[in-house]
């Protein structure tokens, strides 16, 4: 199963999601879940934000090799699930790729805390603490997404 995380520039939120999700997959020794990230307005090849790199190091995730990718028809077609950070990202994806609707979700739809806003605020331009807060908000949703996908993959494989 292929998961695609999407934000605006693919230098902050979606790389943090991709890196942490890969860590969850690696730690669980799962081989059937894969992920990538992209940005709706990405400058292809841009590195992850230094603050995103700094915050993710504390979770054992190395983003130093990350390079931004622009959202493309190929990435959308290859994805089994597309996970956007905000409602405006969802609308932009649907405007360009209307067939993606059935596999398109907001990250915070997977959050167990109903008080968490639907949109993940963009930390771009903020200090490391802003990034830490942003990732703290995304972490629970990513863990729940991983558990949901792991369960559904197990059911599909046993069928």
C-alpha positions in Angstrom: 0.0 0.0 0.0 1.3 3.4 -1.0 0.6 6.5 1.1 1.2 10.0 -0.3 1.4 12.9 2.2 0.7 16.3 0.7 1.3 19.9 1.9 2.1 23.2 0.2 5.9 23.2 -0.4 6.9 19.7 0.7 9.6 21.1 3.1 7.8 21.1 6.5 4.7 19.2 7.3 4.6 16.4 4.6 8.3 15.5 5.0 7.9 15.3 8.8 4.9 13.0 8.1 6.8 10.9 5.6 9.8 10.5 7.8 7.9 9.6 10.9 5.6 7.2 9.0 8.7 5.5 7.6 10.0 5.1 11.1 6.7 3.5 12.3 6.9 1.1 9.3 10.6 0.3 10.0 10.0 -0.2 13.7 7.1 -2.5 13.1 9.2 -4.4 10.5 6.4 -4.0 8.0 7.2 -4.4 4.4 3.8 -3.7 2.7 3.4 0.0 3.6 5.3 2.6 1.7 5.1 6.4 1.7 6.2 9.5 -0.2 5.4 13.2 0.1 4.8 16.0 -2.3 3.8 19.6 -2.3 1.1 21.4 -4.3 3.4 24.4 -4.8 6.7 22.7 -4.3 10.0 23.9 -5.6 11.4 20.5 -6.7 14.7 19.6 -5.1 14.4 22.0 -2.1 15.6 20.4 1.2 13.5 20.0 4.3 13.3 23.0 6.5 16.2 23.1 9.0 13.6 23.3 11.9 11.8 20.3 10.5 15.1 18.4 10.4 16.0 19.5 14.0 12.6 18.5 15.4 12.5 15.1 13.7 16.0 14.2 14.9 14.5 14.1 18.4 12.2 11.3 17.1 15.0 9.4 15.5 14.1 10.6 12.0 16.7 11.9 9.6 15.3 14.3 7.0 18.7 15.5 5.7 18.3 13.6 2.4 14.8 14.9 1.7 14.2 16.8 -1.5 10.9 18.4 -2.3 8.7 16.9 -5.0 5.8 18.6 -6.8 2.5 16.8 -6.8 2.1 15.0 -10.1 -0.4 12.7 -11.9 2.0 9.8 -11.5 2.2 10.3 -7.7 -1.5 10.6 -7.4 -2.1 7.5 -9.6 0.5 5.4 -7.6 -1.0 6.3 -4.2 -3.6 4.1 -2.5 -4.2 6.8 0.1 -3.5 10.5 -0.2 -3.2 12.4 3.1 -3.5 16.2 2.9 -2.7 18.6 5.6 -5.6 21.1 5.1 -9.0 21.4 3.5 -7.5 23.8 0.9 -4.9 21.2 0.0 -7.8 18.7 -0.5 -9.7 21.1 -2.7 -6.6 21.8 -4.8 -5.9 18.1 -5.3 -9.5 17.4 -6.3 -9.5 20.4 -8.7 -6.5 18.9 -10.5 -7.2 15.2 -10.0 -11.0 14.7 -9.5 -10.7 10.9 -9.5 -8.5 11.1 -6.4 -11.6 11.7 -4.1 -12.1 8.2 -2.9 -8.5 7.9 -1.6 -8.1 11.5 -0.3 -8.2 12.2 3.4 -7.1 15.0 5.8 -4.4 13.9 8.3 -6.4 15.1 11.3 -9.3 12.9 10.3 -7.2 10.1 11.9 -6.7 12.0 15.2 -8.4 10.6 18.2 -8.8 14.0 19.9 -11.9 15.7 18.5 -10.6 19.1 19.8 -7.7 19.1 17.3 -8.4 21.4 14.3 -9.1 19.7 11.0 -6.3 21.6 9.3 -2.7 21.2 10.4 -1.2 24.7 10.7 1.8 25.5 8.5 4.9 26.0 10.6 6.8 27.6 7.7 8.8 30.6 8.9 8.4 29.7 12.6 11.1 28.7 15.1 11.8 25.1 16.2 9.2 25.4 18.9 6.5 26.1 16.3 7.7 23.0 14.3 7.7 20.9 17.5 4.1 22.0 18.2 3.1 21.2 14.6 4.6 17.8 14.7 3.1 17.1 18.2 -0.3 17.7 16.6 0.4 15.4 13.7 2.1 12.6 15.6 -1.1 11.0 17.1 -2.9 11.2 13.8 0.1 9.5 12.0 0.2 6.7 14.6 -3.6 6.1 14.2 -3.2 6.1 10.4 -0.4 3.6 10.7 -2.5 1.3 12.9 -5.5 1.6 10.7 -3.5 0.8 7.5 -1.7 -2.0 9.3 -5.0 -3.6 10.3 -6.6 -3.2 6.9 -3.5 -4.6 5.2 -3.5 -7.7 7.5 -7.2 -8.3 6.7 -6.5 -8.0 2.9 -3.6 -10.4 3.1 -5.5 -13.1 5.0 -8.5 -12.9 2.6 
